[in-house]
Coordinates of C-alpha atoms in Angstrom, one line a residue:
Chain Z
M191 CA 92.7 -101.0 78.4
A192 CA 93.7 -98.1 80.1
M193 CA 91.5 -97.5 83.0
S194 CA 91.1 -93.8 82.4
R195 CA 89.1 -91.8 84.9
S196 CA 86.7 -89.6 82.4
S197 CA 84.2 -92.4 83.3
T198 CA 80.6 -90.2 83.5
N199 CA 79.1 -93.7 85.0
I200 CA 77.1 -92.7 87.7
L201 CA 78.0 -95.4 89.8
D202 CA 81.8 -93.7 89.7
R203 CA 80.7 -90.6 91.0
P204 CA 80.2 -89.9 95.0
L205 CA 77.2 -89.1 97.1
G206 CA 78.2 -86.0 98.9
R207 CA 78.5 -82.1 98.7
S208 CA 82.0 -81.9 96.9
G209 CA 83.1 -84.7 95.1
G210 CA 84.9 -81.9 93.0
R211 CA 85.4 -84.4 90.0
A212 CA 82.9 -83.2 87.3
E213 CA 79.7 -81.2 87.0
G214 CA 77.1 -83.2 88.3
S215 CA 79.1 -85.5 90.8
V216 CA 77.2 -84.2 93.5
V217 CA 73.7 -85.3 94.7
S218 CA 71.3 -82.8 95.8
L219 CA 71.2 -82.9 99.8
S220 CA 67.3 -82.4 99.4
A221 CA 67.0 -85.3 97.5
F222 CA 68.8 -87.4 100.2
A223 CA 67.3 -85.6 103.3
Y224 CA 63.8 -86.5 101.7
I225 CA 64.9 -90.3 101.0
Y226 CA 66.6 -90.5 104.2
S227 CA 63.6 -89.0 105.9
E228 CA 61.1 -91.3 104.4
L229 CA 63.7 -94.2 105.4
V230 CA 63.7 -93.4 109.3
Q231 CA 59.6 -92.7 108.6
Y232 CA 59.1 -96.2 107.5
H233 CA 61.2 -98.1 110.2
Q234 CA 59.8 -95.8 112.7
Q235 CA 56.5 -97.0 112.2
R236 CA 57.6 -100.9 112.9
A237 CA 59.7 -100.1 115.6
A238 CA 58.7 -100.7 119.0
S239 CA 61.6 -99.0 121.0
I240 CA 64.0 -96.3 120.3
S241 CA 67.0 -98.9 120.6
E242 CA 64.9 -101.0 117.8
L243 CA 64.5 -98.5 115.2
E244 CA 68.5 -97.6 116.1
R245 CA 69.0 -101.1 114.7
R246 CA 66.7 -101.2 112.1
L247 CA 69.0 -98.2 110.5
E248 CA 72.0 -99.6 111.4
S249 CA 71.1 -102.9 109.3
A250 CA 69.8 -100.5 106.4
G251 CA 73.6 -99.0 106.2
Y252 CA 75.0 -102.6 106.6
G253 CA 74.6 -103.6 103.4
V254 CA 75.4 -100.0 102.0
G255 CA 79.0 -100.5 104.0
L256 CA 79.6 -103.7 102.3
K257 CA 79.1 -102.3 98.7
V258 CA 80.8 -98.9 99.7
L259 CA 83.9 -101.0 100.8
E260 CA 83.7 -102.8 97.5
M261 CA 83.6 -99.4 95.3
T262 CA 86.2 -97.3 97.3
A263 CA 88.8 -100.0 97.6
Y264 CA 88.6 -100.8 93.9
R265 CA 88.8 -96.8 93.1
A266 CA 91.3 -95.8 95.8
K267 CA 94.3 -97.3 93.1
E268 CA 93.2 -94.8 90.8
V269 CA 93.6 -91.8 93.0
S270 CA 97.1 -92.9 94.3
G271 CA 98.3 -92.6 90.6
R272 CA 101.1 -95.6 90.8
P273 CA 103.2 -96.0 88.2
W274 CA 101.6 -99.0 87.2
T275 CA 99.0 -96.6 85.5
I276 CA 101.4 -94.5 83.5
I277 CA 103.0 -97.4 81.9
L278 CA 99.8 -98.5 80.6
L279 CA 98.8 -95.1 79.7
L280 CA 101.3 -94.7 77.7
D281 CA 101.0 -98.2 76.2
A282 CA 97.5 -97.0 75.2
H283 CA 98.6 -94.0 73.7
C284 CA 101.8 -94.1 71.8
S285 CA 101.7 -96.0 68.9
F286 CA 105.3 -96.5 69.6
V287 CA 106.1 -99.0 72.7
P288 CA 109.7 -98.6 74.0
P289 CA 111.4 -101.9 73.4
F290 CA 111.8 -102.3 77.4
S291 CA 111.6 -105.7 78.8
L292 CA 110.0 -104.6 81.8
I293 CA 106.6 -103.1 80.1
R294 CA 106.7 -105.8 77.7
H295 CA 106.9 -108.2 80.8
R296 CA 104.2 -105.9 82.7
R297 CA 101.5 -105.8 79.6
R298 CA 101.5 -109.6 80.1
D299 CA 100.4 -109.3 83.5
P300 CA 96.5 -109.4 84.2
P301 CA 95.2 -105.6 84.6
S302 CA 95.4 -106.1 88.5
R303 CA 94.4 -102.6 90.0
Q304 CA 96.8 -103.2 92.5
T305 CA 94.4 -102.4 95.6
K306 CA 95.9 -102.4 98.8
R307 CA 94.0 -104.6 101.4
E308 CA 94.2 -102.9 104.7
T309 CA 95.0 -105.6 107.3
R310 CA 96.0 -103.4 110.3
L311 CA 93.1 -101.6 112.5
M312 CA 94.9 -98.0 112.2
S313 CA 94.9 -98.3 108.6
I314 CA 91.4 -99.5 108.0
L315 CA 90.2 -97.2 110.4
H316 CA 91.9 -94.1 108.7
F317 CA 90.4 -95.9 105.5
V318 CA 87.2 -95.3 106.8
S319 CA 87.4 -91.9 108.1
S320 CA 88.9 -90.2 105.1
S321 CA 88.3 -92.5 102.1
V322 CA 85.2 -93.7 102.9
W323 CA 83.8 -90.5 104.3
K324 CA 85.2 -88.8 101.3
S325 CA 83.5 -91.0 98.8
L326 CA 80.0 -90.7 100.8
F327 CA 80.1 -87.0 102.2
G328 CA 82.4 -85.4 100.3
K329 CA 85.0 -84.6 102.8
A330 CA 87.0 -86.3 105.9
A331 CA 85.8 -87.3 109.3
D332 CA 86.9 -84.4 111.2
S333 CA 88.7 -86.9 114.2
L334 CA 89.6 -90.4 114.6
E335 CA 90.2 -90.9 118.2
R336 CA 91.1 -93.5 120.5
S337 CA 89.4 -94.0 124.0
I338 CA 91.3 -94.2 126.9
D339 CA 89.9 -96.7 129.1
H340 CA 89.4 -99.2 126.3
A341 CA 91.7 -100.4 124.2
D342 CA 89.1 -101.6 121.7
E343 CA 87.0 -98.5 121.2
Y344 CA 87.6 -95.9 118.6
M345 CA 85.8 -92.9 117.9
I346 CA 85.4 -91.2 114.4
I347 CA 83.8 -87.8 114.9
D348 CA 81.9 -85.9 112.5
Y349 CA 80.9 -82.2 113.4
E350 CA 78.6 -81.8 110.4
P351 CA 76.7 -85.4 109.5
I352 CA 74.8 -85.1 106.4
A353 CA 72.1 -87.5 107.4
S354 CA 70.6 -85.7 110.1
T355 CA 71.0 -82.3 108.8
F356 CA 67.4 -81.5 109.2
V357 CA 66.6 -83.5 111.5
S358 CA 65.5 -82.4 114.8
I359 CA 64.9 -85.4 117.9
P360 CA 61.4 -85.3 119.4
P361 CA 62.0 -84.9 123.2
D362 CA 60.4 -88.1 123.8
L363 CA 62.7 -90.0 121.5
G364 CA 65.7 -88.6 123.8
Q365 CA 69.2 -90.7 123.4
L366 CA 68.2 -91.4 119.7
S367 CA 70.8 -90.7 117.2
A368 CA 69.6 -90.1 113.6
D369 CA 72.8 -91.0 112.2
A370 CA 72.2 -94.7 112.8
Y371 CA 72.1 -95.4 109.4
V372 CA 75.5 -94.3 108.3
S373 CA 76.8 -96.3 112.0
G374 CA 75.8 -99.3 110.2
I375 CA 77.8 -98.2 106.7
V376 CA 80.7 -98.1 109.1
A377 CA 79.8 -101.4 110.4
G378 CA 79.2 -102.8 107.2
V379 CA 82.8 -101.6 105.9
L380 CA 84.5 -102.7 108.8
D381 CA 82.8 -106.2 108.7
G382 CA 83.7 -106.7 104.8
A383 CA 87.2 -105.8 105.5
G384 CA 87.4 -108.4 108.2
F385 CA 87.4 -106.5 111.1
T386 CA 84.4 -107.1 113.1
A387 CA 83.0 -104.4 115.4
R388 CA 80.0 -103.2 116.8
V389 CA 79.5 -99.3 115.8
T390 CA 77.2 -97.2 117.2
A391 CA 76.4 -93.7 116.5
H392 CA 75.9 -90.8 119.3
S393 CA 74.7 -87.2 119.0
V394 CA 77.0 -85.6 121.8
K395 CA 76.7 -81.8 122.2
V396 CA 79.7 -79.5 121.1
E397 CA 81.1 -77.8 123.4
E398 CA 81.8 -73.7 123.4
G399 CA 84.5 -72.8 121.0
E400 CA 85.3 -76.0 120.0
Y401 CA 84.6 -76.3 116.9
T402 CA 84.0 -73.5 114.0
R403 CA 82.9 -74.0 110.6
Q404 CA 84.9 -71.8 108.0
G405 CA 82.8 -70.5 105.1
G406 CA 79.8 -69.9 106.9
N407 CA 76.8 -72.7 107.3
I408 CA 76.2 -75.5 105.4
I409 CA 72.7 -74.4 104.5
P410 CA 72.3 -71.0 104.8
G411 CA 69.6 -69.5 107.3
I412 CA 70.1 -72.5 109.3
P413 CA 72.0 -71.8 112.2
P414 CA 75.2 -73.7 112.8
R415 CA 74.7 -77.5 114.6
K416 CA 75.0 -77.8 118.6
D417 CA 75.6 -81.2 117.9
K418 CA 78.1 -83.8 116.6
A419 CA 78.2 -87.3 115.8
V420 CA 80.0 -89.6 117.6
F421 CA 80.6 -93.2 115.7
L422 CA 81.6 -95.6 118.9
V423 CA 83.7 -98.5 117.5
K424 CA 83.9 -101.3 119.6
F425 CA 86.1 -104.0 117.9
S426 CA 85.4 -107.4 118.7
P427 CA 88.2 -109.5 120.7
E428 CA 89.8 -112.0 117.9
V429 CA 90.2 -108.5 115.9
L430 CA 92.2 -107.4 118.6
T431 CA 94.6 -110.3 119.4
R432 CA 95.1 -110.6 115.5
D433 CA 96.2 -107.0 115.4
A434 CA 99.0 -107.8 118.2
A435 CA 100.1 -110.9 116.9
L436 CA 100.3 -108.8 113.3
E437 CA 102.4 -105.9 115.7
R438 CA 105.3 -109.0 116.6
Chain W
M145 CA 48.0 -41.4 117.9
V146 CA 46.8 -39.3 121.2
A147 CA 46.6 -35.7 120.4
A148 CA 47.8 -34.2 123.6
S149 CA 49.6 -31.2 123.1
F150 CA 47.4 -28.5 124.8
H151 CA 50.6 -26.2 125.4
S152 CA 52.3 -24.5 122.5
P153 CA 53.6 -27.0 120.7
P154 CA 57.7 -26.7 119.7
P155 CA 58.5 -26.6 116.5
P156 CA 59.1 -30.6 115.3
T157 CA 62.1 -30.4 113.9
H158 CA 62.7 -33.9 113.8
R159 CA 59.8 -36.0 115.2
P160 CA 60.8 -39.8 116.0
P161 CA 58.7 -42.4 114.3
P162 CA 55.3 -42.5 115.9
F163 CA 55.6 -46.6 116.5
E164 CA 59.0 -48.4 117.6
M165 CA 59.0 -50.8 114.7
G166 CA 59.3 -54.5 115.2
F167 CA 58.3 -57.6 114.2
L168 CA 55.7 -59.1 116.9
H169 CA 54.3 -62.9 116.2
L170 CA 54.5 -65.5 113.8
F171 CA 51.7 -68.5 113.3
I172 CA 51.4 -70.7 111.1
V173 CA 47.8 -72.3 110.4
N174 CA 47.3 -75.8 108.3
K175 CA 44.9 -76.3 105.5
S176 CA 42.0 -77.0 107.9
G177 CA 42.5 -73.8 110.4
G178 CA 44.1 -75.5 112.8
L179 CA 47.1 -73.7 114.3
I180 CA 50.5 -75.5 114.1
L181 CA 53.0 -73.3 115.1
H182 CA 53.0 -69.6 117.1
R183 CA 55.6 -67.5 118.4
P184 CA 56.5 -64.4 119.8
L185 CA 59.4 -62.4 117.6
G186 CA 60.1 -59.5 120.0
P187 CA 60.1 -57.7 123.4
T188 CA 56.9 -56.0 122.3
A189 CA 54.9 -58.8 121.3
P190 CA 51.8 -58.7 123.6
K191 CA 51.2 -61.8 125.9
I192 CA 48.7 -64.0 124.2
S193 CA 48.0 -67.8 125.6
T194 CA 48.1 -70.4 123.2
N195 CA 44.5 -71.3 123.5
E196 CA 43.4 -67.7 122.5
W197 CA 46.5 -68.2 119.9
L198 CA 44.1 -72.0 118.4
R199 CA 41.4 -69.2 118.1
I200 CA 42.8 -66.7 116.4
G201 CA 44.4 -69.1 114.3
S202 CA 41.1 -70.6 113.2
T203 CA 39.0 -67.2 113.0
F204 CA 42.1 -66.1 110.9
H205 CA 41.6 -69.2 108.6
S206 CA 37.7 -68.5 108.3
L207 CA 37.8 -65.1 107.3
H208 CA 40.5 -65.8 104.8
A209 CA 38.1 -68.2 102.8
I210 CA 35.4 -65.3 103.6
A211 CA 37.0 -62.8 102.2
A212 CA 37.8 -64.9 99.3
E213 CA 34.1 -65.4 98.6
A214 CA 33.4 -61.9 99.4
T215 CA 35.5 -60.3 97.1
P216 CA 34.0 -58.7 94.1
V217 CA 36.7 -59.5 91.6
K218 CA 37.2 -63.2 91.4
L219 CA 40.5 -64.2 90.3
P220 CA 40.5 -67.2 87.3
G221 CA 39.8 -70.6 90.0
N222 CA 40.1 -67.9 92.9
K223 CA 43.5 -68.4 93.1
N224 CA 46.0 -65.5 93.2
S225 CA 49.2 -64.8 90.8
A226 CA 51.5 -67.2 93.3
G227 CA 48.9 -70.4 92.6
A228 CA 47.6 -70.3 95.9
D229 CA 44.0 -69.5 97.3
D230 CA 43.3 -66.4 97.2
G231 CA 42.0 -64.4 100.5
I232 CA 43.4 -62.1 103.0
E233 CA 46.8 -60.4 102.2
Q234 CA 47.4 -58.1 104.5
I235 CA 45.6 -56.4 107.4
E236 CA 46.9 -53.0 108.3
G237 CA 45.6 -51.3 111.7
R238 CA 47.0 -48.2 113.9
G239 CA 49.6 -50.3 115.7
I240 CA 49.5 -53.2 113.9
I241 CA 50.1 -54.9 110.5
L242 CA 49.4 -58.2 109.6
K243 CA 50.7 -60.2 106.7
C244 CA 49.8 -63.7 105.3
L245 CA 51.6 -65.9 102.8
Q246 CA 49.6 -68.7 101.9
T247 CA 51.2 -71.8 99.7
R248 CA 50.0 -74.0 97.2
T249 CA 49.3 -76.8 99.8
G250 CA 47.2 -74.6 101.8
I251 CA 49.7 -73.7 104.8
K252 CA 49.0 -69.9 105.8
F253 CA 52.1 -68.4 107.6
V254 CA 50.9 -64.9 109.4
L255 CA 53.6 -62.3 110.8
T256 CA 52.4 -59.5 112.6
A257 CA 54.5 -56.2 112.8
E258 CA 54.4 -52.6 114.0
P259 CA 53.8 -50.4 111.0
G260 CA 56.7 -49.4 109.3
T261 CA 58.9 -52.3 110.1
P262 CA 60.6 -53.4 106.6
G263 CA 60.9 -56.4 105.2
I264 CA 57.7 -58.5 106.0
D265 CA 57.2 -60.2 102.5
A266 CA 61.1 -61.2 102.7
V267 CA 60.9 -62.6 106.0
L268 CA 57.7 -64.4 105.4
R269 CA 59.2 -66.2 102.4
E270 CA 62.1 -67.0 104.2
I271 CA 59.8 -68.5 107.0
Y272 CA 58.5 -70.2 104.2
V273 CA 61.8 -71.8 102.7
L274 CA 62.8 -72.6 106.5
Y275 CA 59.4 -74.5 106.9
S276 CA 60.1 -76.6 103.9
D277 CA 63.9 -77.2 105.0
C278 CA 63.6 -77.8 108.6
A279 CA 60.3 -79.0 109.0
L280 CA 59.4 -81.0 105.5
K281 CA 62.7 -82.9 105.6
D282 CA 62.3 -84.1 109.1
P283 CA 61.4 -87.3 109.5
F284 CA 59.7 -86.8 112.6
Y285 CA 57.5 -84.0 111.5
E286 CA 54.3 -85.2 110.7
L287 CA 52.3 -82.7 108.0
E288 CA 49.3 -80.9 109.3
M289 CA 50.5 -81.7 112.9
P290 CA 52.3 -79.0 115.3
I291 CA 55.7 -77.8 114.5
R292 CA 57.6 -79.2 117.3
C293 CA 61.2 -78.8 115.4
E294 CA 63.9 -77.0 117.5
L295 CA 66.0 -76.5 114.3
F296 CA 63.1 -74.7 112.9
T297 CA 62.4 -72.4 115.6
N298 CA 66.0 -71.9 115.9
A299 CA 66.7 -71.4 112.4
V300 CA 63.2 -68.7 112.6
D301 CA 65.1 -66.9 116.2
S302 CA 68.1 -66.3 114.2
L303 CA 66.4 -64.7 111.3
I304 CA 64.8 -62.4 112.7
D305 CA 67.9 -61.9 115.1
Q306 CA 69.5 -60.8 111.4
V307 CA 66.9 -59.0 110.1
V308 CA 66.6 -56.3 113.1
N309 CA 70.1 -56.4 114.2
G310 CA 71.7 -56.4 110.8
G311 CA 69.0 -54.8 108.4
V312 CA 69.8 -57.4 105.4
M313 CA 68.6 -60.6 103.8
M314 CA 70.6 -62.9 103.9
R315 CA 69.6 -64.2 100.5

C-alpha cells in the first residue's frame, strides 16, 4: 500500500551524473555519449541541411519529453513528502491504527498520488528547469530568464549541457547546436503539459568570468567549456492568452 | 655536442643540462599509414609543413611494420604486451627522442621530444585517453579520418601546458 521509495526499478532511476539516491542510479556518461553520437550520425546521414538535422534531433527528443513529464510529475509527490504519505506509512507499518475518523476516512480514498498539475506559465517553466532537469541530468538548469523584448520568450540556460559534452561542431556545420535533442525533450514536456511552445537550442559563447565551475572540470583532462546551451522557449499565443486570463 | 673549448676549461661546478627539455611534436597515424593529426607542442618544435608530415607519418608507419618483421625475437602473434602490433616503441638521437604508442586498433600516437624530457610515456597514454574521449565520442568524427575536433586539440594543448608548467600529471 505504502509507496515506499526503496524501489530498485531501473525506470525509477534518473539519468544523470548524481542521482544521489542509490548506488547505480547514475548512467555512465560515456555510454550516453556513444549512443547519442550514433543518434546524431544516423540523423546526419538522412538530413539534407543543418536545420533539418536539428529538426530531426528535436523530434527524437519530443517523445522522450512526453514520457519524462509523466514520470517526473508522478514522482514529484514522493519527493515533496506530504502528510498523506505519512499517514499511509503509519497505516502500513503499525499494527495499531489509531481510531481517528480522519484517517479511516482517508484510507477509503483511492491512493491518489496528489500530483500537482502545473497550470501557470512560470510554474511549468520552473518545473522544467528544476525537476525535469534534475531527473534527466542530475542537476538543475543554471538559470531561467525572460526575454526583455518578447513577452512570449523564455530562456533556460545550461552551462554544462550533458548531451554535447564531447561534441566539437565542425566549422562547415556552423550554427548547429548539438543540444537540439534536449530542446526536443523540453518541447515535449511543455506540449504534454498543455503549454504549446517552439523550443530551439542555441550554442552561445560564455563571456569571460560569466561562469566558473566549482570543483574542477566534469571530465578530468578536458578543458572547461567555452559555450553554454541556451534553450529558447517561444510559447504560442493561446498559451499566453490563457495565462493572462488566469492572472485575473 | 660540439667540443669547443680550446682554452683552458673552467672547472665545471654546475653544468646546465645539455639540451633544453621540452615536447616537440605529436603526430597520429591511422592503421593504414595515413596521418590524421599533427601538432607542434612547444616553441622549439621545428617548422615542418603538413605535406612533409604526411610523408613522415607514412614512412614511420612502414618502418614500424618492417621493424616488427625484422626483429629476431618474435613475440607471440607479433603482439606486444599491451596487445598491439609489435614494432618501434622508441627512437633516440642526439637531439630527439621519439616514442610511439600503438593501440590495439592500429592507431599510432607518436610524440617527439628533446632528450631528458620526463613523462613522455604518461603523456602518450593521456593523449590516448583524450582521443577516446574527445574524438571517438564526437558524432562528427569519422574513424580513420583526420581529426578536426576542437575539443581534442584544446585538451592536448592544456595537457602539455599542465605537464610543462605544473610538472605533475593530473591523473
